[in-house]
mmCIF file of C-alpha atoms in Angstrom:
data_model
loop_
_atom_site.group_PDB
_atom_site.id
_atom_site.type_symbol
_atom_site.label_atom_id
_atom_site.label_comp_id
_atom_site.label_asym_id
_atom_site.label_seq_id
_atom_site.Cartn_x
_atom_site.Cartn_y
_atom_site.Cartn_z
ATOM 1 C CA UNK A 579 -0.017 0.100 0.086
ATOM 2 C CA UNK A 580 2.159 2.556 0.685
ATOM 3 C CA UNK A 581 4.351 1.654 -1.878
ATOM 4 C CA UNK A 582 1.454 2.011 -4.071
ATOM 5 C CA UNK A 583 0.704 5.241 -2.842
ATOM 6 C CA UNK A 584 4.988 6.404 -3.265
ATOM 7 C CA UNK A 585 4.211 5.879 -6.208
ATOM 8 C CA UNK A 586 1.151 7.461 -7.398
ATOM 9 C CA UNK A 587 2.950 10.483 -5.540
ATOM 10 C CA UNK A 588 6.026 10.293 -7.247
ATOM 11 C CA UNK A 589 4.227 10.119 -11.543
ATOM 12 C CA UNK A 590 1.626 12.879 -9.990
ATOM 13 C CA UNK A 591 4.550 15.671 -8.781
ATOM 14 C CA UNK A 592 6.623 14.342 -12.103
ATOM 15 C CA UNK A 593 3.585 14.833 -14.213
ATOM 16 C CA UNK A 594 3.046 18.270 -12.272
ATOM 17 C CA UNK A 595 7.001 19.705 -12.703
ATOM 18 C CA UNK A 596 6.608 19.080 -16.579
ATOM 19 C CA UNK A 597 3.515 20.240 -17.564
ATOM 20 C CA UNK A 598 4.692 24.123 -14.943
ATOM 21 C CA UNK A 599 8.567 23.994 -15.143
ATOM 22 C CA UNK A 600 8.611 22.569 -18.677
ATOM 23 C CA UNK A 601 10.887 19.172 -18.114
ATOM 24 C CA UNK A 602 9.750 16.210 -15.048
ATOM 25 C CA UNK A 603 13.171 15.182 -12.617
ATOM 26 C CA UNK A 604 15.082 12.431 -14.807
ATOM 27 C CA UNK A 605 14.638 10.820 -10.978
ATOM 28 C CA UNK A 606 11.983 10.923 -7.685
ATOM 29 C CA UNK A 607 12.079 9.101 -4.214
ATOM 30 C CA UNK A 608 9.262 9.712 -2.436
ATOM 31 C CA UNK A 609 9.626 9.281 1.562
ATOM 32 C CA UNK A 610 5.977 8.750 3.871
ATOM 33 C CA UNK A 611 7.858 9.673 7.084
ATOM 34 C CA UNK A 612 4.507 10.417 9.787
ATOM 35 C CA UNK A 613 2.532 13.415 8.178
ATOM 36 C CA UNK A 614 5.052 14.471 5.919
ATOM 37 C CA UNK A 615 5.665 13.321 2.171
ATOM 38 C CA UNK A 616 9.590 14.134 1.241
ATOM 39 C CA UNK A 617 9.893 14.046 -2.561
ATOM 40 C CA UNK A 618 14.294 13.996 -3.578
ATOM 41 C CA UNK A 619 14.815 15.193 -7.624
ATOM 42 C CA UNK A 620 17.126 14.685 -9.354
ATOM 43 C CA UNK A 621 18.073 16.063 -12.730
ATOM 44 C CA UNK A 622 16.163 19.005 -12.896
ATOM 45 C CA UNK A 623 17.708 21.553 -14.593
ATOM 46 C CA UNK A 624 16.478 22.817 -18.455
ATOM 47 C CA UNK A 625 19.608 22.905 -20.833
ATOM 48 C CA UNK A 626 18.629 26.704 -20.999
ATOM 49 C CA UNK A 627 19.122 26.482 -16.973
ATOM 50 C CA UNK A 628 22.331 25.082 -17.199
ATOM 51 C CA UNK A 629 23.716 27.823 -19.592
ATOM 52 C CA UNK A 630 21.963 29.921 -17.204
ATOM 53 C CA UNK A 631 23.948 29.098 -13.635
ATOM 54 C CA UNK A 632 27.257 29.556 -15.507
ATOM 55 C CA UNK A 633 27.529 32.900 -13.817
ATOM 56 C CA UNK A 634 27.193 34.166 -9.881
ATOM 57 C CA UNK A 635 23.916 36.498 -11.732
ATOM 58 C CA UNK A 636 22.282 33.152 -13.731
ATOM 59 C CA UNK A 637 23.282 31.415 -9.910
ATOM 60 C CA UNK A 638 20.722 33.170 -7.950
ATOM 61 C CA UNK A 639 18.643 33.702 -10.090
ATOM 62 C CA UNK A 640 17.309 29.631 -11.478
ATOM 63 C CA UNK A 641 16.849 28.887 -7.645
ATOM 64 C CA UNK A 642 15.175 31.838 -6.995
ATOM 65 C CA UNK A 643 12.729 30.859 -10.042
ATOM 66 C CA UNK A 644 12.541 27.293 -8.794
ATOM 67 C CA UNK A 645 11.633 27.839 -5.567
ATOM 68 C CA UNK A 646 8.981 30.585 -6.292
ATOM 69 C CA UNK A 647 8.056 28.620 -8.514
ATOM 70 C CA UNK A 648 7.415 25.435 -7.399
ATOM 71 C CA UNK A 649 5.750 27.459 -4.319
ATOM 72 C CA UNK A 650 3.363 29.023 -6.684
ATOM 73 C CA UNK A 651 1.828 25.906 -8.697
ATOM 74 C CA UNK A 652 1.329 24.077 -4.955
ATOM 75 C CA UNK A 653 -1.475 27.608 -4.617
ATOM 76 C CA UNK A 654 -3.708 25.471 -7.293
ATOM 77 C CA UNK A 655 -6.248 24.442 -5.392
ATOM 78 C CA UNK A 656 -6.490 21.507 -8.448
ATOM 79 C CA UNK A 657 -3.141 20.712 -8.102
ATOM 80 C CA UNK A 658 -3.628 19.586 -3.954
ATOM 81 C CA UNK A 659 -6.426 18.595 -4.647
ATOM 82 C CA UNK A 660 -5.025 15.795 -6.345
ATOM 83 C CA UNK A 661 -2.433 15.412 -3.748
ATOM 84 C CA UNK A 662 -4.981 15.278 -1.126
ATOM 85 C CA UNK A 663 -6.560 12.618 -3.305
ATOM 86 C CA UNK A 664 -3.455 9.882 -2.917
ATOM 87 C CA UNK A 665 -3.331 10.789 0.790
ATOM 88 C CA UNK A 666 -6.918 10.778 1.792
ATOM 89 C CA UNK A 667 -5.561 13.988 4.459
ATOM 90 C CA UNK A 668 -5.536 17.674 4.169
ATOM 91 C CA UNK A 669 -2.480 19.774 2.321
ATOM 92 C CA UNK A 670 -0.984 22.892 4.792
ATOM 93 C CA UNK A 671 2.344 23.317 3.640
ATOM 94 C CA UNK A 672 4.950 23.053 1.217
ATOM 95 C CA UNK A 673 8.488 23.546 2.051
ATOM 96 C CA UNK A 674 11.120 23.876 -1.240
ATOM 97 C CA UNK A 675 14.365 24.262 -2.169
ATOM 98 C CA UNK A 676 17.203 23.262 -5.070
ATOM 99 C CA UNK A 677 20.538 22.856 -5.019
ATOM 100 C CA UNK A 678 21.579 23.999 -8.018
ATOM 101 C CA UNK A 679 25.114 22.615 -8.166
ATOM 102 C CA UNK A 680 24.151 19.470 -7.832
ATOM 103 C CA UNK A 681 20.840 19.707 -9.464
ATOM 104 C CA UNK A 682 18.995 17.632 -6.616
ATOM 105 C CA UNK A 683 15.819 19.171 -5.652
ATOM 106 C CA UNK A 684 13.490 18.692 -1.788
ATOM 107 C CA UNK A 685 10.556 19.270 -1.014
ATOM 108 C CA UNK A 686 8.483 18.527 1.720
ATOM 109 C CA UNK A 687 4.080 18.522 1.601
ATOM 110 C CA UNK A 688 3.261 18.597 4.869
ATOM 111 C CA UNK A 689 -0.307 16.941 5.422
ATOM 112 C CA UNK A 690 -2.886 17.570 8.548
ATOM 113 C CA UNK A 691 -2.539 14.103 9.739
ATOM 114 C CA UNK A 692 -0.497 11.037 9.215
ATOM 115 C CA UNK A 693 -0.537 9.589 5.630
ATOM 116 C CA UNK A 694 -0.173 5.670 7.299
ATOM 117 C CA UNK A 695 -0.782 3.668 10.490
ATOM 118 C CA UNK A 696 2.659 2.515 11.140
ATOM 119 C CA UNK A 697 0.897 -1.431 10.990
ATOM 120 C CA UNK A 698 0.590 -0.818 7.049
ATOM 121 C CA UNK A 699 3.204 1.037 5.773
ATOM 122 C CA UNK A 700 5.709 -1.673 5.138
ATOM 123 C CA UNK A 701 4.629 -1.838 1.549
#
């Protein structure tokens, strides 16, 4: 059950990123811990962004644009509803950051209750 939920979240997040940013991450790892869904994404940057980060100004611009855009994405009630449907809980907060140099992004979705009780989270 837990693996299916993690897979469903991964597919939805890839779809949302692709739709809103232009490409999805190369690799997504999802972990559910209590009321948190922790999403680690590798291979996020577009070719244009990779070119831009060669300068310090471009580096800062890409970082700010990425973190601001991701937070804005989850202001869309339709996207929030899709996330909430998968985990059967209300989204209360989203924390996000990206390490531009390593091309690794982390997003933590915080829900209003634990996603799964401990007796069901083995698979």
